[in-house]
XYZ file of C-alpha atoms in Angstrom:
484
model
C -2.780 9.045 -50.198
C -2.701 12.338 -51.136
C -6.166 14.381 -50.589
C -7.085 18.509 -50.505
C -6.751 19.042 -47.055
C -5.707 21.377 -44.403
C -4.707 20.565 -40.874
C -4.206 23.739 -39.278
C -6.571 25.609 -36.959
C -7.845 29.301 -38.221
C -7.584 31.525 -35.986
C -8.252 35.774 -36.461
C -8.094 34.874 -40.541
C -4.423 32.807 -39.812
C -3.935 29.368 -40.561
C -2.358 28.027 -37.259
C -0.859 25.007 -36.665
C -0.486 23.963 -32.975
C 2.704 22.704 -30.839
C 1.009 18.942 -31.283
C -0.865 17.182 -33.143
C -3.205 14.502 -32.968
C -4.347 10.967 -36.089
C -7.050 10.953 -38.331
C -7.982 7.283 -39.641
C -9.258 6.318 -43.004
C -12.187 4.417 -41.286
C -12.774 1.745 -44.284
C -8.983 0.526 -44.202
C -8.131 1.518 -40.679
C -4.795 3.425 -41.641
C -3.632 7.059 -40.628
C -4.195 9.410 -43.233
C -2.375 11.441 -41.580
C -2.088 14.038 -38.586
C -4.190 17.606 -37.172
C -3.539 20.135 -35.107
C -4.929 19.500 -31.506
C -5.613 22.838 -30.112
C -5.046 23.562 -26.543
C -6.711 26.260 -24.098
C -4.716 29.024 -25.274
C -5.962 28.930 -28.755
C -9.413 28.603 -27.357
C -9.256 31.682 -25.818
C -7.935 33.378 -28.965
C -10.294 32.150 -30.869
C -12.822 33.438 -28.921
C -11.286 36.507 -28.361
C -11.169 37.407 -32.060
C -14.738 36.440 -32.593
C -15.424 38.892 -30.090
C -13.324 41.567 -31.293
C -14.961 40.894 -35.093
C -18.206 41.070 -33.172
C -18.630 44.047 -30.911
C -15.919 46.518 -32.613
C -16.069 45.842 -36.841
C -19.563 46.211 -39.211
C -19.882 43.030 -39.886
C -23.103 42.257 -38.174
C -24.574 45.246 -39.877
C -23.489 45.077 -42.937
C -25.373 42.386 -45.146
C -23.915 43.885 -48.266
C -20.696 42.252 -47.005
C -22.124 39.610 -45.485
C -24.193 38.651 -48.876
C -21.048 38.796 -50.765
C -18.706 36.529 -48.669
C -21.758 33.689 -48.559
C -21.665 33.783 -52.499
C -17.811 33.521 -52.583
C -18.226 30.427 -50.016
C -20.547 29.120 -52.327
C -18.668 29.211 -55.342
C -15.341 28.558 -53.454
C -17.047 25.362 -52.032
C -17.763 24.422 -55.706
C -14.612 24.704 -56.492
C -13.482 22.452 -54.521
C -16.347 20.139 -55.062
C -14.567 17.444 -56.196
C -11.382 17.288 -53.834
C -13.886 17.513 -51.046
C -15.843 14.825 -51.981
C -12.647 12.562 -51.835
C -11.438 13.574 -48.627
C -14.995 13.390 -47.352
C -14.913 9.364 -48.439
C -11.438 8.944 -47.031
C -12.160 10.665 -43.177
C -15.617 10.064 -42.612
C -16.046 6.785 -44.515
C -18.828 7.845 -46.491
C -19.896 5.689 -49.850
C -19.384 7.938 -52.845
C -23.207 7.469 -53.749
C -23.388 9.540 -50.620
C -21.649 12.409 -50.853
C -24.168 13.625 -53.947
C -26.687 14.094 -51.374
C -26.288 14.985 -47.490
C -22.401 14.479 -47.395
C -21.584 17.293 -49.770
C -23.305 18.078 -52.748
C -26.711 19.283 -50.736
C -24.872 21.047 -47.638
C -22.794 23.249 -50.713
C -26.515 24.395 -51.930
C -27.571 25.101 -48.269
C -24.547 28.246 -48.527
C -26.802 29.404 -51.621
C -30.217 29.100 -49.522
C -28.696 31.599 -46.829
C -27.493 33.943 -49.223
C -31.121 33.955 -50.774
C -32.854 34.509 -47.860
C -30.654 37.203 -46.147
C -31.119 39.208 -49.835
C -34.732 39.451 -48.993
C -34.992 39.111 -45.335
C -36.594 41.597 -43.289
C -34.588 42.697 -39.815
C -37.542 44.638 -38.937
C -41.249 44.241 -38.086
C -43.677 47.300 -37.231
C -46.166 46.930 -34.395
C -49.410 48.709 -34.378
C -49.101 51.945 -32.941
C -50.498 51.838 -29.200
C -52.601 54.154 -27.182
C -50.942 54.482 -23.964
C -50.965 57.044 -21.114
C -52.937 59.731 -22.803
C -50.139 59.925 -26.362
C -49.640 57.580 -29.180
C -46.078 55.435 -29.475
C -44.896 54.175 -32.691
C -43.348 50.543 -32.076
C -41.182 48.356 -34.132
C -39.337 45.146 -33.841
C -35.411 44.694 -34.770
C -33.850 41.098 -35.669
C -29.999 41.574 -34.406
C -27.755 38.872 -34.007
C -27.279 36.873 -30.836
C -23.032 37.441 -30.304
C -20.326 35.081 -30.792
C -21.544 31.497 -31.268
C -19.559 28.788 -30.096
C -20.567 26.074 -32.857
C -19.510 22.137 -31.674
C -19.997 19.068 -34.553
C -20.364 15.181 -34.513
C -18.222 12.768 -36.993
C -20.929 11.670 -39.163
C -22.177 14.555 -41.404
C -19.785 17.296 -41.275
C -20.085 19.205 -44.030
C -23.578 19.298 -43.539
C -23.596 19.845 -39.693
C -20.360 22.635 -40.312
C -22.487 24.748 -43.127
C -26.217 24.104 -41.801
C -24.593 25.991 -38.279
C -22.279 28.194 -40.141
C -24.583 29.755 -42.788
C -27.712 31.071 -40.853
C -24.869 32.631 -38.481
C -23.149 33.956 -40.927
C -26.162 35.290 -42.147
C -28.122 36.713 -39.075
C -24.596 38.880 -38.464
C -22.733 36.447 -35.799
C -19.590 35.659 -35.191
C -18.394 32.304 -34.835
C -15.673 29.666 -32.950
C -16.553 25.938 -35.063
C -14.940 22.932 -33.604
C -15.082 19.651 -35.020
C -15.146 16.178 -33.811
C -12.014 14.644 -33.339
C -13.005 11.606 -35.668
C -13.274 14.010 -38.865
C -10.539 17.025 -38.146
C -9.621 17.346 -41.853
C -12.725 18.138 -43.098
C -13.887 20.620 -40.905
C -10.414 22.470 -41.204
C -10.306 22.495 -44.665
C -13.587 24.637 -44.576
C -11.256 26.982 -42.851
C -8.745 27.056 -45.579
C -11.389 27.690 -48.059
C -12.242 30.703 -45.590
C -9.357 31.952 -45.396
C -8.270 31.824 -48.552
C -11.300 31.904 -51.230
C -13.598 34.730 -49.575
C -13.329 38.388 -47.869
C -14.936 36.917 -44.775
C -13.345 39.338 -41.668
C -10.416 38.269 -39.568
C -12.364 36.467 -36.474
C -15.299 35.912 -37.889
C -14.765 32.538 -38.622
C -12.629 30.706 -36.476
C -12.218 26.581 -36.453
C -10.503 24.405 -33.868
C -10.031 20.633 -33.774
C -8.669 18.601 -30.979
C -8.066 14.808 -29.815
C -10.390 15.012 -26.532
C -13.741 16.689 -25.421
C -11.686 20.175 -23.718
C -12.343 22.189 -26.332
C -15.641 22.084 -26.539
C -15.808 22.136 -22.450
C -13.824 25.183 -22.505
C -16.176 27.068 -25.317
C -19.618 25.651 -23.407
C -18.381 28.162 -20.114
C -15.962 30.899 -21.797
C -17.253 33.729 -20.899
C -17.098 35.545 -24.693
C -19.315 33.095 -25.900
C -23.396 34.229 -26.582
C -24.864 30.937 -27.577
C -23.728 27.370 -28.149
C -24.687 25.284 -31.207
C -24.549 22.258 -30.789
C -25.155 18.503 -32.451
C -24.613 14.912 -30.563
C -25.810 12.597 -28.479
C -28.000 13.592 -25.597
C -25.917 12.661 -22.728
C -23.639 15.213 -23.844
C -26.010 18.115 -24.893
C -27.259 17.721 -21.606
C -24.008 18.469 -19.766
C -23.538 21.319 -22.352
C -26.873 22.613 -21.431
C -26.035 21.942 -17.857
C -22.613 24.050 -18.274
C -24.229 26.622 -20.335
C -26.871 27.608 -17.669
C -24.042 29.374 -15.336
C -24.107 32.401 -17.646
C -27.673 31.677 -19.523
C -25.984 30.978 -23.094
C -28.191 30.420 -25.783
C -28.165 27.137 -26.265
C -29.217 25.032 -29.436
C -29.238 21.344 -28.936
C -29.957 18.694 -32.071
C -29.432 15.533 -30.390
C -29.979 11.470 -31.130
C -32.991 9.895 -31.941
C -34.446 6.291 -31.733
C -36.971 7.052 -34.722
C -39.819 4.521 -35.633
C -41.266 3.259 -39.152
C -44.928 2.463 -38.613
C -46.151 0.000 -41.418
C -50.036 -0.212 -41.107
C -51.664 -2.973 -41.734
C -52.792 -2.056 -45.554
C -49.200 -0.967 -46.768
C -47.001 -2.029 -48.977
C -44.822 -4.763 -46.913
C -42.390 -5.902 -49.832
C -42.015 -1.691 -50.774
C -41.785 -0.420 -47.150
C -39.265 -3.494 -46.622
C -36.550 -2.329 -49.346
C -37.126 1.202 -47.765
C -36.308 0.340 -44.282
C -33.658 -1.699 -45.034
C -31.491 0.438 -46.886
C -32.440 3.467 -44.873
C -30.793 1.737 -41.828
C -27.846 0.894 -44.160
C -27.433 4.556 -44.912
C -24.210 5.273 -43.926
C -23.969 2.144 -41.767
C -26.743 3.557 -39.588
C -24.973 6.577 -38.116
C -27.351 9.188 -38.563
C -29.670 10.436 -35.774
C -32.706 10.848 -38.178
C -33.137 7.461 -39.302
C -35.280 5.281 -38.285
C -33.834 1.908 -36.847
C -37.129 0.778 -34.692
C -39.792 -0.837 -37.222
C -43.178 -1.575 -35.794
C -44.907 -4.033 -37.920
C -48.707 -6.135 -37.385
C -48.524 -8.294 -35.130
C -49.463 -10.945 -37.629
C -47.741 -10.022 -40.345
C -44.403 -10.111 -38.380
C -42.586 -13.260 -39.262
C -43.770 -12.314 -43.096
C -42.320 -8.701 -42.948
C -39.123 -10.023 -40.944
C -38.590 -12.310 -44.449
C -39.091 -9.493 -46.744
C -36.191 -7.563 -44.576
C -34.046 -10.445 -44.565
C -34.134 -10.620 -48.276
C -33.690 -7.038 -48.724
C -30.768 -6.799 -45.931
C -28.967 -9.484 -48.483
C -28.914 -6.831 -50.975
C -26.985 -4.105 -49.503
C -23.874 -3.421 -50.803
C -20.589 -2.273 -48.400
C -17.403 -2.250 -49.188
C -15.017 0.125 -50.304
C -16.634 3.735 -50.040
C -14.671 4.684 -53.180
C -16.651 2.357 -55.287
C -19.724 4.371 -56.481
C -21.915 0.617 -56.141
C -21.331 0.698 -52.896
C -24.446 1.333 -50.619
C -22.870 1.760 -47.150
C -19.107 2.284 -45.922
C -17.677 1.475 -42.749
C -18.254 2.807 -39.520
C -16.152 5.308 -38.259
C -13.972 3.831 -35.589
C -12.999 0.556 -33.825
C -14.282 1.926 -31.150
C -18.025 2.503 -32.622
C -17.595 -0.388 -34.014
C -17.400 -2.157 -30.667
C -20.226 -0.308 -29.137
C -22.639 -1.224 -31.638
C -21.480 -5.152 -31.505
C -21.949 -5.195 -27.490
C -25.505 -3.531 -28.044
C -25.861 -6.305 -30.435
C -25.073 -9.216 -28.169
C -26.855 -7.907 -25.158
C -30.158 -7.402 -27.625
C -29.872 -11.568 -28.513
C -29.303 -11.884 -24.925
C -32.337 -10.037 -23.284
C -34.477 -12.112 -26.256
C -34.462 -10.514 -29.434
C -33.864 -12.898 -32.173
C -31.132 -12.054 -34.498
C -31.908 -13.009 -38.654
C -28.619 -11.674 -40.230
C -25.944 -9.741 -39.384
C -24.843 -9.172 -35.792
C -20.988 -9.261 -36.145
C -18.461 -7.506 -37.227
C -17.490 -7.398 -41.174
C -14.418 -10.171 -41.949
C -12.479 -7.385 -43.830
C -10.147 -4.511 -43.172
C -11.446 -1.311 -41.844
C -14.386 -0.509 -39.321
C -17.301 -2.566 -40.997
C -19.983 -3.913 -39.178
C -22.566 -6.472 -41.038
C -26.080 -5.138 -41.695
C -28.167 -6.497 -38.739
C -31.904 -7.109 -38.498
C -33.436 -8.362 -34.841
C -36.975 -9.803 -34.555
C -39.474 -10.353 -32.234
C -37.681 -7.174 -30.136
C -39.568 -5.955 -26.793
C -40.564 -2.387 -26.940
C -39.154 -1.748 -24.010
C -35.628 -3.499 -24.337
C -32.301 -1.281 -24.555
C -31.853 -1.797 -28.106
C -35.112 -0.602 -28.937
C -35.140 2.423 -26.572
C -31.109 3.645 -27.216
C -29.454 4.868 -29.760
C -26.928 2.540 -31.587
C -25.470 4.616 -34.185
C -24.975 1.012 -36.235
C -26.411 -0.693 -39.246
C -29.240 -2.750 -37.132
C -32.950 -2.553 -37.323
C -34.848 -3.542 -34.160
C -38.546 -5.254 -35.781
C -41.336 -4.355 -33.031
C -44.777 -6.228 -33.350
C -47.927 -4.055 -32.501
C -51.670 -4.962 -31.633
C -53.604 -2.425 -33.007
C -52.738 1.251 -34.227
C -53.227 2.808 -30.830
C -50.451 0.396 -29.734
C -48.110 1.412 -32.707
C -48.609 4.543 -31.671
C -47.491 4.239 -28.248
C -44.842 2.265 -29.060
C -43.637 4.829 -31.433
C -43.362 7.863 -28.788
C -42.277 5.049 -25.824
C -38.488 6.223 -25.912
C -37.218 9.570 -24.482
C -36.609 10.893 -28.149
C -38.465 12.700 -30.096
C -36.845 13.362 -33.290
C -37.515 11.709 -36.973
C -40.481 8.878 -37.424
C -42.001 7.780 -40.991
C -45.553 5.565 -41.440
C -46.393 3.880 -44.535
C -50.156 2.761 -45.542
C -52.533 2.406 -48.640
C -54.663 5.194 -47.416
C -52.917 8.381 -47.410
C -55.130 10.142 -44.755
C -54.991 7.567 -42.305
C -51.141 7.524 -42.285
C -50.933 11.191 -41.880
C -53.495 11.254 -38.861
C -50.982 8.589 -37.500
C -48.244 10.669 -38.057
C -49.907 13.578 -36.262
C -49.918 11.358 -33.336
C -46.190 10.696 -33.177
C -44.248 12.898 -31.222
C -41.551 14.009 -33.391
C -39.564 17.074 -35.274
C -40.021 15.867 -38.597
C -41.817 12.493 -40.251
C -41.902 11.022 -43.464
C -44.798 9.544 -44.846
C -44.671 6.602 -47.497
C -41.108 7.304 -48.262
C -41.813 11.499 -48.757
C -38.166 13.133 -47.615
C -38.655 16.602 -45.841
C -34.461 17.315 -46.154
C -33.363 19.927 -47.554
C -32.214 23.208 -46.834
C -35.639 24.979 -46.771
C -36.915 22.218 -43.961
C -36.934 23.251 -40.493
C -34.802 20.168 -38.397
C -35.165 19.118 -34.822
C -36.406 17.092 -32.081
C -39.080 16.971 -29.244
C -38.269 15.893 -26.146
C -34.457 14.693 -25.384
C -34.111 15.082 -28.988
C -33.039 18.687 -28.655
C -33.809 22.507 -28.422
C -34.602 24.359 -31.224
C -34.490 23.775 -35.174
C -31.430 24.041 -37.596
C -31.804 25.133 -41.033
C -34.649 26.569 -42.925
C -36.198 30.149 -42.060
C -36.203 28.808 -38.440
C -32.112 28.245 -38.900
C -31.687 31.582 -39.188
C -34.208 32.758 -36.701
C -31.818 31.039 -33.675
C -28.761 32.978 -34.731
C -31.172 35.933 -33.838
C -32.286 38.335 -30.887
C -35.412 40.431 -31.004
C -35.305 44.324 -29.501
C -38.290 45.878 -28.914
C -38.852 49.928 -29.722
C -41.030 52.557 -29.129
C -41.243 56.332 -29.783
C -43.533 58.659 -28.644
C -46.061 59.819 -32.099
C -45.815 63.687 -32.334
């Protein structure tokens, strides 16, 4: 197959490849596409060592003028290439084609255009009141600088959206920036750095991108020492140990991490409606997606009904070849996922839950796992409190809303939740109970780059895009002056 790709590492505004190399895997064939470079501690450190230089010693983080103008050229650059990036996107990561119109590609390109808006018109400076203080007046003000060097780490599953939504508001705010990808999706992420490099007058070492077979990299950036802040999106056992590394030297640390999200249907909604909706939103790219929602918590009496309006609806979903536009979900993205989500599975019919469809792997080439919908699931089992990254819904009875509601915020995550009912106002009060980041409410979709995203609890630190996006990338120093 030949795709638009690039599978060096950039490094100081050079196109690097390293002394070895490492597979990526078409995911819904389970070939090699081909091979990246795996970088090793050396090009870490020069990595970081050009962000640093771009950084303290050029005027990039005070210049927006320049800054303004490379963020359009990524933008149109990134158009561009629309199209050859939407096929290599559907080759690496697996993604259906239907997909890549929204939160794959075509959305993350139009985040690049939201950051160049907003840093047009953004103010870097606030004015206090003046203050009466030991017998003078003192003018005060407030400057927005940017934090340093940012040390920016991504998952397999979105990474053109995860790469821009970090890179942008960086860019942006006047930081510098070391982006590694996950080893699942090199291609992608290092093509970004060809378009860098070779579509925009972004600085030497302002953008730098590394990919590599195993988790060193990213150790290595969580303690260098040139690093200001750590971006950061996974699962939470792993942001932990970043934010456990991190503390040493008191890095910023941003931290968007899983989620075990819950779909409240009251008793007065729409059961056939909210049934189609869950169903395919656990489908969405065969469940691997921290936001979605794979716990439903349904009337206790209306269970076994609602579990037969899923089961018809789960019949529906179309997977198969991501290529093929009808497709509704693609593959997972490795044998190994793919194994993880099948144990989960089998220990869930195990420990009680009863399984309606689905619960095996897909008898077809590539990493496909059979959409999966358990019943009659205890709140408190593992399947219903971890994170499976898979196409399978977990159905949760409730007594009463008060129980739906603790249900809904039993986990240790905190990030995504939706309700649906008849009577609008109820289902928001419910919604204002539910510990979350964001929440959707009858099928209403907050995405988008104006939308501030993250997670209470173990579902992270901080929030990624939106005004708050840029606001992370960002320090605040305090003046004052003496009046007259």
């Amino acid at each position: 197959m030949s795709l638009f790709h690039e599978d060096r590492l950039l490094i100081d505004g050079e196109l690097v490849a390293a002394s070895r190399s490492f597979e990526t895997v078409d995911p819904s064939t389970g070939k090699v596409l081909g091979t990246a470079s795996d970088a090793e501690a050396g090009h870490v450190d020069a990595a970081v060592a050009a962000a640093r230089r771009a950084f303290d010693t050029t005027d990039w983080t005070r210049d927006r003028d320049l800054r303004l103008r490379c963020l359009r050229q990524l933008y149109d650059a990134l158009h561009e290439h629309r199209e050859e990036l939407r096929e290599l996107t559907i080759a690496e990561v697996g993604a259906p084609r239907q997909l890549t119109h929204g939160p794959q590609l075509d959305d993350p390109i139009e985040m690049v255009k939201y950051y160049a808006d907003l840093l047009e018109g953004y103010e870097f400076r606030e004015d206090l009141p003046e203050l009466q203080s030991r017998g003078m007046l003192h003018r005060r003000w407030v400057e927005k600088e940017a934090s340093g060097v940012v040390a920016a780490i991504l998952p397999y599953n979105f990474p053109n959206q995860l790469a821009i939504a970090k890179l942008a508001p960086a860019l942006a705010a006047g930081c510098t920036v070391v982006l590694k990808g996950a080893p699942d999706t090199p291609w992608t992420t290092l093509t970004l750095g060809r378009i860098i490099a070779e579509k925009t007058d972004i600085p030497a070492g302002v953008v730098n991108i590394l990919t590599s077979a195993g988790p060193e990299t990213g150790e290595l950036l969580t303690t260098h020492p040139g690093i200001d802040m750590i971006t950061f999106t996974g699962s939470t056992p792993v942001g932990k140990a970043i934010m456990a590394a991190a503390s040493a030297s008191l890095k910023r640390v941003f931290l968007e991490l899983g989620g075990k999200s819950a779909m409240i249907l009251l008793d007065d909604a729409d059961f056939a409606g909210a049934a189609m909706f869950a169903a395919f939103t656990i489908c969405s790219h065969s469940g691997q997606g921290c936001a979605l929602t794979s716990r439903l918590l349904v009337p206790r009496e209306k269970h076994d009904e609602i579990v037969g309006l899923l089961a018809a609806m789960f019949g529906k979903v179309r997977y198969g070849d991501p290529t093929d536009p009808k497709m509704n979900m693609g593959p997972l993205i490795s044998e190994k996922q793919r194994t993880k989500v099948h144990a989960m599975v089998e220990r869930a019919v195990a420990a009680g839950a009863r399984l309606v469809t689905g619960g095996k792997p897909a008898e077809r080439e590539g990493f496909f796992y059979e959409p999966t919908l358990l019943a009659g699931v205890d709140p408190d089992a593992e399947i219903a409190q971890e994170e499976v990254f898979g196409p399978v819904l977990a159905v949760i009875a409730y007594d009463d809303e008060d129980d739906a509601v603790r249900i809904a915020n039993g986990t240790a995550y905190g990030l995504s939740g939706a309700v649906m009912g008849a009577d609008e106002d109820r289902a928001i009060a419910v919604a204002r109970r539910i510990r979350s980041g964001t929440f959707s409410i009858n099928g209403g979709n907050y995405f988008a780059a104006d939308a501030p995203f993250g997670g209470f609890k173990e579902s992270g630190i901080g929030r990624e895009m939106g005004v708050a996006g840029l606001e992370e990338f960002l320090e605040l120093k305090t003046f004052a002056v003496p009046v007259g």
